[in-house]
């Protein structure tokens, strides 16, 4: 597998240099509008030619003509269901169409083919980028439905945690805004009676709202955001330095129903005791909310992810970099945090995820799919790069006809009432056509055998 991957990577570099590869591999097209028209004219003469349709699909994809790319890929996959290059581009195209369930199904089918470790890492990177795009798309959809959602009572046991607002003067501490929020989410997730909104989901909403920093402690903003993510309670807070090298942390639990403050918590101590301060504030909020805790829950909340403040600061910086789409810098920060404290599991996991996303090509917060594919040549067509390496590697290492069921896993498909997608069926991914405005798809449950 490793040798195949090296060959594929070398071939991808050669493709980028000469803009051509052997038939059946990934091709790099740098087409002007006239060149695209000429390619379409050739396809009119040979409408079922799979190589020609794959070239055209790549060119359409580079021009963000995703529906046209999908149609061209249909022709390829109906004739060559095992064409892994076309399957990979089908996943990219579904991303462009914001049919995220179908894209996820394509990548899942490719992963189930047991590719090499490096190819698996790149595919998981695509999935990480896909999750980020989906969060932002869902946030935009929620904002578009805000009037409807504002009339829907949110679940009172669901909690969202805002990034804490830093009001001090030492800019090196600003990344703790996200780190503290992640820590509070982690602590509250140990309470079985509560459901937590993922930090990344709320951050995507705040990004789409273009919320000013000052809005993070406005109860009205908290209530609005709570309705948009279905949270009945929203934690908002701020922190700053205090004399004698200390830190003060204040937090409030805001009801989404009426923007009323249901509970508050405050702590102050030396900066190196930041975790003690945060735990104190969390316990205060829970006590004032009347949330009973079992001894096991109290013990779990009391645990520290790390006892190295510098490691936590590096981890917090990684979250900040990841939120703005700079996965390379985020990976470096997370790795540095894990090196300082090898027991800091969250940092090690985030480093792996960010590294995969960076390898898969996505660095821009705008989520430009063409840029993720490889940078773009004249006319907006992809000019080689990570996705070329990915698709070539898949073509070289994934056995033809690989099934979703493999190894020690079994799958159970729960087919919801949606219209099947013949393109995805031809690719063997099982992904659906997603009728607007709902995005409903096939759910695949993976059960590990004992």
Short mmCIF file of C-alpha atoms in Angstrom, two decimals:
data_model
loop_
_atom_site.label_atom_id
_atom_site.label_comp_id
_atom_site.label_asym_id
_atom_site.label_seq_id
_atom_site.Cartn_x
_atom_site.Cartn_y
_atom_site.Cartn_z
CA UNK A 1 0.00 0.00 0.00
CA UNK A 2 2.76 2.42 0.91
CA UNK A 3 4.53 1.83 -2.39
CA UNK A 4 1.28 2.42 -4.27
CA UNK A 5 0.75 5.66 -2.42
CA UNK A 6 4.27 6.88 -3.26
CA UNK A 7 3.71 6.02 -6.92
CA UNK A 8 0.40 7.86 -6.85
CA UNK A 9 1.93 10.92 -5.23
CA UNK A 10 4.74 11.03 -7.79
CA UNK A 11 2.18 10.66 -10.56
CA UNK A 12 0.13 13.50 -9.11
CA UNK A 13 3.17 15.79 -9.13
CA UNK A 14 3.82 14.84 -12.74
CA UNK A 15 0.17 15.53 -13.58
CA UNK A 16 0.42 18.99 -12.08
CA UNK A 17 3.55 19.68 -14.13
CA UNK A 18 2.38 18.51 -17.55
CA UNK A 19 -1.40 18.84 -17.12
CA UNK A 20 -2.04 15.32 -18.38
CA UNK A 21 -2.08 11.75 -17.09
CA UNK A 22 -2.70 8.33 -18.48
CA UNK A 23 -6.29 7.48 -19.31
CA UNK A 24 -8.26 6.44 -16.24
CA UNK A 25 -6.17 8.50 -13.84
CA UNK A 26 -6.77 12.00 -12.53
CA UNK A 27 -6.35 14.68 -15.17
CA UNK A 28 -5.59 18.33 -14.62
CA UNK A 29 -7.48 20.65 -16.92
CA UNK A 30 -6.69 24.37 -17.24
CA UNK A 31 -9.45 25.46 -19.54
CA UNK A 32 -10.55 28.86 -20.75
CA UNK A 33 -14.26 29.26 -21.53
CA UNK A 34 -13.35 28.54 -25.15
CA UNK A 35 -11.47 25.40 -24.11
CA UNK A 36 -14.42 24.24 -22.07
CA UNK A 37 -16.73 24.82 -25.02
CA UNK A 38 -14.38 22.80 -27.22
CA UNK A 39 -14.42 19.96 -24.72
CA UNK A 40 -18.21 20.07 -24.66
CA UNK A 41 -18.23 19.88 -28.45
CA UNK A 42 -16.05 16.75 -28.29
CA UNK A 43 -18.41 15.23 -25.77
CA UNK A 44 -21.32 15.96 -28.13
CA UNK A 45 -19.58 13.74 -30.69
CA UNK A 46 -18.77 11.02 -28.11
CA UNK A 47 -21.42 11.45 -25.39
CA UNK A 48 -20.67 8.18 -23.57
CA UNK A 49 -16.86 8.38 -23.60
CA UNK A 50 -15.96 7.92 -19.88
CA UNK A 51 -12.50 9.51 -20.13
CA UNK A 52 -13.88 12.55 -21.89
CA UNK A 53 -16.73 12.89 -19.40
CA UNK A 54 -14.30 12.64 -16.49
CA UNK A 55 -12.16 15.42 -17.97
CA UNK A 56 -15.28 17.50 -18.46
CA UNK A 57 -16.49 16.78 -14.92
CA UNK A 58 -13.17 18.03 -13.52
CA UNK A 59 -13.37 21.16 -15.65
CA UNK A 60 -16.97 21.80 -14.58
CA UNK A 61 -15.95 21.27 -10.97
CA UNK A 62 -13.13 23.77 -11.29
CA UNK A 63 -15.65 26.28 -12.65
CA UNK A 64 -18.05 25.58 -9.73
CA UNK A 65 -20.59 24.12 -12.16
CA UNK A 66 -21.35 21.31 -9.78
CA UNK A 67 -24.66 20.16 -11.30
CA UNK A 68 -22.96 19.82 -14.68
CA UNK A 69 -20.05 17.97 -13.07
CA UNK A 70 -22.46 15.58 -11.42
CA UNK A 71 -24.18 14.83 -14.72
CA UNK A 72 -20.85 14.10 -16.42
CA UNK A 73 -19.83 11.84 -13.53
CA UNK A 74 -23.12 9.97 -13.92
CA UNK A 75 -22.04 8.95 -17.41
CA UNK A 76 -18.65 7.79 -16.14
CA UNK A 77 -19.99 5.81 -13.19
CA UNK A 78 -22.82 4.15 -15.06
CA UNK A 79 -20.17 2.60 -17.32
CA UNK A 80 -17.34 2.30 -14.80
CA UNK A 81 -18.84 1.85 -11.31
CA UNK A 82 -15.42 0.98 -9.91
CA UNK A 83 -13.71 4.18 -11.14
CA UNK A 84 -12.31 5.50 -7.84
CA UNK A 85 -11.20 8.78 -9.37
CA UNK A 86 -14.75 9.49 -10.50
CA UNK A 87 -16.09 8.42 -7.11
CA UNK A 88 -13.75 10.83 -5.33
CA UNK A 89 -14.81 13.66 -7.62
CA UNK A 90 -18.42 12.69 -7.02
CA UNK A 91 -17.78 13.29 -3.32
CA UNK A 92 -16.19 16.68 -4.06
CA UNK A 93 -19.13 17.55 -6.30
CA UNK A 94 -21.69 16.62 -3.66
CA UNK A 95 -19.84 18.92 -1.28
CA UNK A 96 -20.20 21.73 -3.81
CA UNK A 97 -23.92 20.99 -4.10
CA UNK A 98 -24.17 20.99 -0.28
CA UNK A 99 -25.56 17.46 -0.40
CA UNK A 100 -23.49 16.52 2.60
CA UNK A 101 -25.05 13.15 3.35
CA UNK A 102 -24.23 11.97 -0.16
CA UNK A 103 -20.65 13.27 0.04
CA UNK A 104 -20.19 11.53 3.39
CA UNK A 105 -21.54 8.29 1.94
CA UNK A 106 -19.08 8.44 -0.97
CA UNK A 107 -16.09 8.99 1.32
CA UNK A 108 -17.37 6.29 3.67
CA UNK A 109 -17.57 3.79 0.83
CA UNK A 110 -14.02 4.64 -0.24
CA UNK A 111 -12.77 4.25 3.34
CA UNK A 112 -14.55 0.91 3.60
CA UNK A 113 -12.35 -0.28 0.73
CA UNK A 114 -9.47 -0.40 3.25
CA UNK A 115 -7.09 2.02 1.50
CA UNK A 116 -3.58 2.75 2.72
CA UNK A 117 -3.07 4.65 5.94
CA UNK A 118 -2.15 7.85 4.13
CA UNK A 119 -5.15 7.68 1.82
CA UNK A 120 -7.36 6.96 4.82
CA UNK A 121 -5.94 10.03 6.54
CA UNK A 122 -6.69 12.18 3.50
CA UNK A 123 -10.24 10.86 3.27
CA UNK A 124 -10.76 11.55 6.96
CA UNK A 125 -9.46 15.03 6.29
CA UNK A 126 -12.12 15.47 3.62
CA UNK A 127 -14.70 14.35 6.19
CA UNK A 128 -13.39 16.93 8.65
CA UNK A 129 -13.70 19.66 6.03
CA UNK A 130 -17.13 18.36 5.13
CA UNK A 131 -18.27 18.58 8.76
CA UNK A 132 -17.08 22.19 8.90
CA UNK A 133 -18.95 23.08 5.71
CA UNK A 134 -22.07 21.36 6.97
CA UNK A 135 -22.02 23.26 10.27
CA UNK A 136 -21.84 26.58 8.43
CA UNK A 137 -24.56 25.55 5.97
CA UNK A 138 -26.80 24.53 8.87
CA UNK A 139 -26.08 27.83 10.59
CA UNK A 140 -27.11 29.75 7.47
CA UNK A 141 -30.25 27.64 7.21
CA UNK A 142 -31.11 28.36 10.86
CA UNK A 143 -30.68 32.10 10.32
CA UNK A 144 -32.96 31.90 7.28
CA UNK A 145 -35.60 30.22 9.46
CA UNK A 146 -35.04 32.46 12.48
CA UNK A 147 -38.60 33.78 12.65
CA UNK A 148 -39.92 30.22 12.77
CA UNK A 149 -37.31 28.98 15.25
CA UNK A 150 -37.86 31.94 17.56
CA UNK A 151 -41.43 30.72 18.09
CA UNK A 152 -40.32 27.17 18.91
CA UNK A 153 -39.59 26.60 22.62
CA UNK A 154 -36.04 25.22 22.88
CA UNK A 155 -35.22 22.22 25.03
CA UNK A 156 -34.59 23.52 28.58
CA UNK A 157 -32.08 20.73 29.24
CA UNK A 158 -29.94 21.57 26.20
CA UNK A 159 -27.05 23.94 26.94
CA UNK A 160 -24.87 25.99 24.60
CA UNK A 161 -21.66 27.65 25.78
CA UNK A 162 -20.44 30.89 24.20
CA UNK A 163 -16.74 31.67 23.87
CA UNK A 164 -15.77 33.63 26.95
CA UNK A 165 -14.96 37.28 26.31
CA UNK A 166 -11.48 38.41 27.31
CA UNK A 167 -11.48 41.96 28.68
CA UNK A 168 -7.86 42.21 29.81
CA UNK A 169 -4.72 43.69 28.25
CA UNK A 170 -2.48 40.66 27.70
CA UNK A 171 -3.28 39.52 24.15
CA UNK A 172 -1.44 36.23 24.69
CA UNK A 173 -4.34 35.15 26.90
CA UNK A 174 -7.05 35.86 24.32
CA UNK A 175 -7.09 32.28 22.92
CA UNK A 176 -8.39 31.16 26.31
CA UNK A 177 -11.78 32.52 25.16
CA UNK A 178 -12.28 29.31 23.22
CA UNK A 179 -10.32 27.05 25.53
CA UNK A 180 -12.44 27.95 28.53
CA UNK A 181 -15.64 27.44 26.51
CA UNK A 182 -14.41 24.00 25.41
CA UNK A 183 -13.59 23.15 29.01
CA UNK A 184 -17.05 24.19 30.25
CA UNK A 185 -18.69 22.15 27.46
CA UNK A 186 -16.59 19.13 28.46
CA UNK A 187 -17.47 19.53 32.15
CA UNK A 188 -21.19 19.97 31.60
CA UNK A 189 -21.27 17.01 29.23
CA UNK A 190 -20.61 14.77 32.24
CA UNK A 191 -24.05 15.69 33.66
CA UNK A 192 -26.45 13.06 32.34
CA UNK A 193 -29.51 15.30 32.68
CA UNK A 194 -28.00 17.89 30.28
CA UNK A 195 -27.39 17.84 26.53
CA UNK A 196 -24.61 20.02 25.19
CA UNK A 197 -24.42 21.84 21.86
CA UNK A 198 -21.06 21.13 20.26
CA UNK A 199 -18.64 24.03 20.57
CA UNK A 200 -17.97 23.94 16.83
CA UNK A 201 -21.67 24.13 16.00
CA UNK A 202 -22.21 27.25 18.08
CA UNK A 203 -19.00 28.80 16.74
CA UNK A 204 -20.22 28.27 13.16
CA UNK A 205 -23.44 30.09 14.05
CA UNK A 206 -21.55 32.97 15.65
CA UNK A 207 -19.34 33.22 12.57
CA UNK A 208 -22.39 33.37 10.29
CA UNK A 209 -23.99 35.98 12.57
CA UNK A 210 -20.74 38.01 12.40
CA UNK A 211 -21.24 38.69 16.07
CA UNK A 212 -19.12 41.42 17.62
CA UNK A 213 -17.03 40.42 20.62
CA UNK A 214 -19.16 42.55 22.96
CA UNK A 215 -22.22 40.52 22.01
CA UNK A 216 -20.85 37.44 23.73
CA UNK A 217 -22.08 38.64 27.11
CA UNK A 218 -25.37 40.17 25.96
CA UNK A 219 -28.25 38.06 27.35
CA UNK A 220 -30.43 38.99 24.35
CA UNK A 221 -27.78 37.61 21.98
CA UNK A 222 -27.51 34.49 24.09
CA UNK A 223 -31.27 33.96 23.98
CA UNK A 224 -31.35 34.48 20.22
CA UNK A 225 -28.51 32.02 19.66
CA UNK A 226 -30.14 29.52 21.96
CA UNK A 227 -33.28 29.48 19.81
CA UNK A 228 -31.20 29.04 16.66
CA UNK A 229 -29.36 25.97 17.99
CA UNK A 230 -32.25 24.57 20.04
CA UNK A 231 -30.67 25.29 23.43
CA UNK A 232 -32.89 26.36 26.31
CA UNK A 233 -29.89 27.52 28.38
CA UNK A 234 -26.85 29.48 27.23
CA UNK A 235 -23.65 30.02 29.21
CA UNK A 236 -22.01 33.39 28.66
CA UNK A 237 -19.01 34.81 30.47
CA UNK A 238 -15.87 36.90 30.54
CA UNK A 239 -12.45 36.86 32.19
CA UNK A 240 -9.61 39.26 32.86
CA UNK A 241 -6.40 39.67 34.82
CA UNK A 242 -6.57 41.05 38.34
CA UNK A 243 -3.76 42.45 40.52
CA UNK A 244 -1.03 40.16 41.86
CA UNK A 245 -0.93 37.96 38.75
CA UNK A 246 -4.41 36.58 39.19
CA UNK A 247 -7.42 35.99 36.99
CA UNK A 248 -11.14 36.54 37.48
CA UNK A 249 -13.80 34.51 35.68
CA UNK A 250 -17.52 35.42 35.59
CA UNK A 251 -20.28 33.40 33.95
CA UNK A 252 -24.06 33.48 33.66
CA UNK A 253 -26.66 30.93 32.60
CA UNK A 254 -29.19 32.70 30.35
CA UNK A 255 -32.65 31.33 29.56
CA UNK A 256 -33.33 31.36 25.84
CA UNK A 257 -37.08 31.63 26.47
CA UNK A 258 -36.96 35.14 27.94
CA UNK A 259 -33.26 36.20 28.05
CA UNK A 260 -33.43 36.08 31.84
CA UNK A 261 -30.34 35.22 33.86
CA UNK A 262 -31.06 31.94 35.65
CA UNK A 263 -27.76 31.59 37.51
CA UNK A 264 -24.37 33.21 37.87
CA UNK A 265 -20.93 32.05 38.95
CA UNK A 266 -17.69 33.85 39.69
CA UNK A 267 -14.17 32.83 40.65
CA UNK A 268 -10.82 34.48 41.23
CA UNK A 269 -7.35 33.09 41.91
CA UNK A 270 -3.81 32.91 40.60
CA UNK A 271 -3.51 32.35 36.86
CA UNK A 272 -1.75 29.03 37.43
CA UNK A 273 -4.92 27.93 39.24
CA UNK A 274 -7.16 28.75 36.25
CA UNK A 275 -8.60 25.24 36.19
CA UNK A 276 -9.63 25.53 39.85
CA UNK A 277 -11.38 28.81 39.04
CA UNK A 278 -13.22 27.30 36.08
CA UNK A 279 -14.36 24.25 38.08
CA UNK A 280 -15.62 26.50 40.87
CA UNK A 281 -17.71 28.53 38.41
CA UNK A 282 -19.20 25.40 36.82
CA UNK A 283 -20.22 23.97 40.19
CA UNK A 284 -21.76 27.32 41.16
CA UNK A 285 -23.87 27.44 37.99
CA UNK A 286 -25.10 23.88 38.47
CA UNK A 287 -25.92 24.45 42.14
CA UNK A 288 -27.88 27.63 41.45
CA UNK A 289 -29.73 25.91 38.61
CA UNK A 290 -30.74 23.16 41.02
CA UNK A 291 -29.10 20.45 38.90
CA UNK A 292 -28.38 17.42 41.12
CA UNK A 293 -25.05 15.69 40.64
CA UNK A 294 -24.08 12.14 41.39
CA UNK A 295 -20.70 11.52 43.04
CA UNK A 296 -19.43 10.12 39.74
CA UNK A 297 -20.55 13.25 37.86
CA UNK A 298 -18.89 15.53 40.43
CA UNK A 299 -15.68 13.55 40.18
CA UNK A 300 -15.71 13.67 36.36
CA UNK A 301 -16.23 17.44 36.37
CA UNK A 302 -13.34 17.87 38.80
CA UNK A 303 -10.86 16.16 36.51
CA UNK A 304 -8.39 18.34 34.58
CA UNK A 305 -7.61 17.70 30.92
CA UNK A 306 -4.07 18.84 31.70
CA UNK A 307 -2.26 20.42 34.63
CA UNK A 308 0.09 22.36 32.36
CA UNK A 309 -1.31 25.86 31.81
CA UNK A 310 1.02 26.51 28.88
CA UNK A 311 -0.19 23.31 27.21
CA UNK A 312 -3.78 24.46 27.67
CA UNK A 313 -2.94 27.87 26.24
CA UNK A 314 -1.41 26.20 23.16
CA UNK A 315 -4.53 24.02 22.86
CA UNK A 316 -6.72 27.12 23.09
CA UNK A 317 -4.66 28.82 20.39
CA UNK A 318 -5.17 25.73 18.23
CA UNK A 319 -8.95 26.02 18.63
CA UNK A 320 -8.79 29.67 17.57
CA UNK A 321 -6.70 28.80 14.49
CA UNK A 322 -8.93 25.89 13.60
CA UNK A 323 -12.05 28.06 13.81
CA UNK A 324 -10.63 30.41 11.20
CA UNK A 325 -9.71 27.49 8.94
CA UNK A 326 -5.94 27.56 9.42
CA UNK A 327 -5.58 23.83 9.99
CA UNK A 328 -1.81 23.78 9.51
CA UNK A 329 -1.19 26.27 12.31
CA UNK A 330 -3.83 24.58 14.46
CA UNK A 331 -2.14 21.20 14.04
CA UNK A 332 1.20 22.70 15.08
CA UNK A 333 -0.35 24.28 18.21
CA UNK A 334 -2.14 21.08 19.20
CA UNK A 335 1.03 19.03 18.69
CA UNK A 336 3.03 21.47 20.81
CA UNK A 337 0.40 21.16 23.56
CA UNK A 338 0.58 17.36 23.42
CA UNK A 339 4.39 17.45 23.52
CA UNK A 340 4.32 19.57 26.68
CA UNK A 341 1.86 17.16 28.27
CA UNK A 342 1.75 13.71 26.62
CA UNK A 343 -1.31 12.86 28.76
CA UNK A 344 -3.33 15.72 27.21
CA UNK A 345 -5.53 13.47 25.08
CA UNK A 346 -7.78 16.22 23.69
CA UNK A 347 -4.74 18.01 22.26
CA UNK A 348 -3.43 14.85 20.59
CA UNK A 349 -6.84 14.09 19.07
CA UNK A 350 -7.25 17.62 17.77
CA UNK A 351 -3.75 17.56 16.29
CA UNK A 352 -4.61 14.43 14.32
CA UNK A 353 -7.90 15.90 13.07
CA UNK A 354 -6.39 19.24 12.05
CA UNK A 355 -3.43 17.56 10.36
CA UNK A 356 -5.81 15.42 8.31
CA UNK A 357 -7.87 18.45 7.31
CA UNK A 358 -4.73 20.35 6.31
CA UNK A 359 -3.50 17.41 4.25
CA UNK A 360 -6.86 17.21 2.50
CA UNK A 361 -6.35 20.73 1.22
CA UNK A 362 -8.72 23.02 3.11
CA UNK A 363 -7.18 26.12 4.65
CA UNK A 364 -9.59 28.91 3.71
CA UNK A 365 -12.47 29.76 6.01
CA UNK A 366 -14.58 30.49 2.93
CA UNK A 367 -14.67 26.75 2.27
CA UNK A 368 -13.88 27.19 -1.43
CA UNK A 369 -14.05 23.69 -2.78
CA UNK A 370 -11.97 24.47 -5.87
CA UNK A 371 -9.16 25.76 -3.63
CA UNK A 372 -9.42 22.61 -1.51
CA UNK A 373 -9.00 20.49 -4.64
CA UNK A 374 -5.71 22.04 -5.57
CA UNK A 375 -5.36 25.77 -5.98
CA UNK A 376 -6.81 26.47 -9.42
CA UNK A 377 -5.16 27.28 -12.71
CA UNK A 378 -6.29 29.65 -15.46
CA UNK A 379 -10.02 29.82 -15.79
CA UNK A 380 -10.55 28.49 -12.28
CA UNK A 381 -9.77 24.87 -13.14
CA UNK A 382 -7.93 22.79 -10.55
CA UNK A 383 -4.17 22.73 -11.07
CA UNK A 384 -3.26 19.59 -9.21
CA UNK A 385 -2.37 19.21 -5.55
CA UNK A 386 -3.80 17.35 -2.64
CA UNK A 387 -7.02 16.10 -4.20
CA UNK A 388 -5.11 14.89 -7.27
CA UNK A 389 -2.88 12.90 -4.94
CA UNK A 390 -5.95 11.66 -3.11
CA UNK A 391 -7.80 10.54 -6.20
CA UNK A 392 -4.74 8.93 -7.76
CA UNK A 393 -3.95 7.15 -4.53
CA UNK A 394 -7.49 5.85 -4.31
CA UNK A 395 -7.26 4.68 -7.90
CA UNK A 396 -4.05 2.83 -7.10
CA UNK A 397 -4.88 1.24 -3.76
CA UNK A 398 -8.60 0.65 -3.33
CA UNK A 399 -9.61 -2.77 -4.65
CA UNK A 400 -12.31 -2.68 -7.30
CA UNK A 401 -15.73 -3.60 -5.99
CA UNK A 402 -14.88 -3.07 -2.30
CA UNK A 403 -17.96 -3.33 -0.13
CA UNK A 404 -19.02 -1.17 2.79
CA UNK A 405 -19.05 -4.24 5.04
CA UNK A 406 -15.45 -5.16 5.88
CA UNK A 407 -13.15 -6.33 8.62
CA UNK A 408 -14.77 -6.62 12.03
CA UNK A 409 -17.61 -4.26 11.26
CA UNK A 410 -21.13 -4.81 10.05
CA UNK A 411 -23.51 -2.20 8.75
CA UNK A 412 -27.21 -1.74 9.09
CA UNK A 413 -28.86 0.70 6.72
CA UNK A 414 -31.99 2.53 7.76
CA UNK A 415 -33.47 3.83 4.52
CA UNK A 416 -35.52 6.96 5.06
CA UNK A 417 -38.23 7.91 2.55
CA UNK A 418 -36.13 9.90 0.12
CA UNK A 419 -35.57 9.67 -3.62
CA UNK A 420 -32.57 7.47 -4.44
CA UNK A 421 -29.70 8.99 -6.39
CA UNK A 422 -28.81 6.85 -9.44
CA UNK A 423 -25.36 8.46 -9.63
CA UNK A 424 -24.52 7.56 -6.08
CA UNK A 425 -26.03 4.12 -6.60
CA UNK A 426 -23.70 3.59 -9.55
CA UNK A 427 -20.79 4.63 -7.36
CA UNK A 428 -21.87 2.17 -4.69
CA UNK A 429 -22.14 4.83 -2.00
CA UNK A 430 -25.84 4.69 -1.23
CA UNK A 431 -26.12 8.46 -0.94
CA UNK A 432 -29.45 10.13 -1.61
CA UNK A 433 -30.56 13.04 -3.70
CA UNK A 434 -31.48 15.60 -1.09
CA UNK A 435 -34.74 17.35 -1.95
CA UNK A 436 -34.68 20.97 -0.74
CA UNK A 437 -35.08 22.29 1.84
CA UNK A 438 -34.55 19.19 3.97
CA UNK A 439 -31.26 17.28 3.99
CA UNK A 440 -32.28 13.74 4.84
CA UNK A 441 -30.19 10.74 3.92
CA UNK A 442 -29.29 7.15 4.57
CA UNK A 443 -28.09 6.50 8.10
CA UNK A 444 -25.33 3.89 8.38
CA UNK A 445 -24.87 2.40 11.85
CA UNK A 446 -21.48 0.80 12.44
CA UNK A 447 -21.49 -1.93 15.11
CA UNK A 448 -18.16 -3.30 16.34
CA UNK A 449 -18.29 -7.00 17.08
CA UNK A 450 -16.96 -8.01 20.50
#
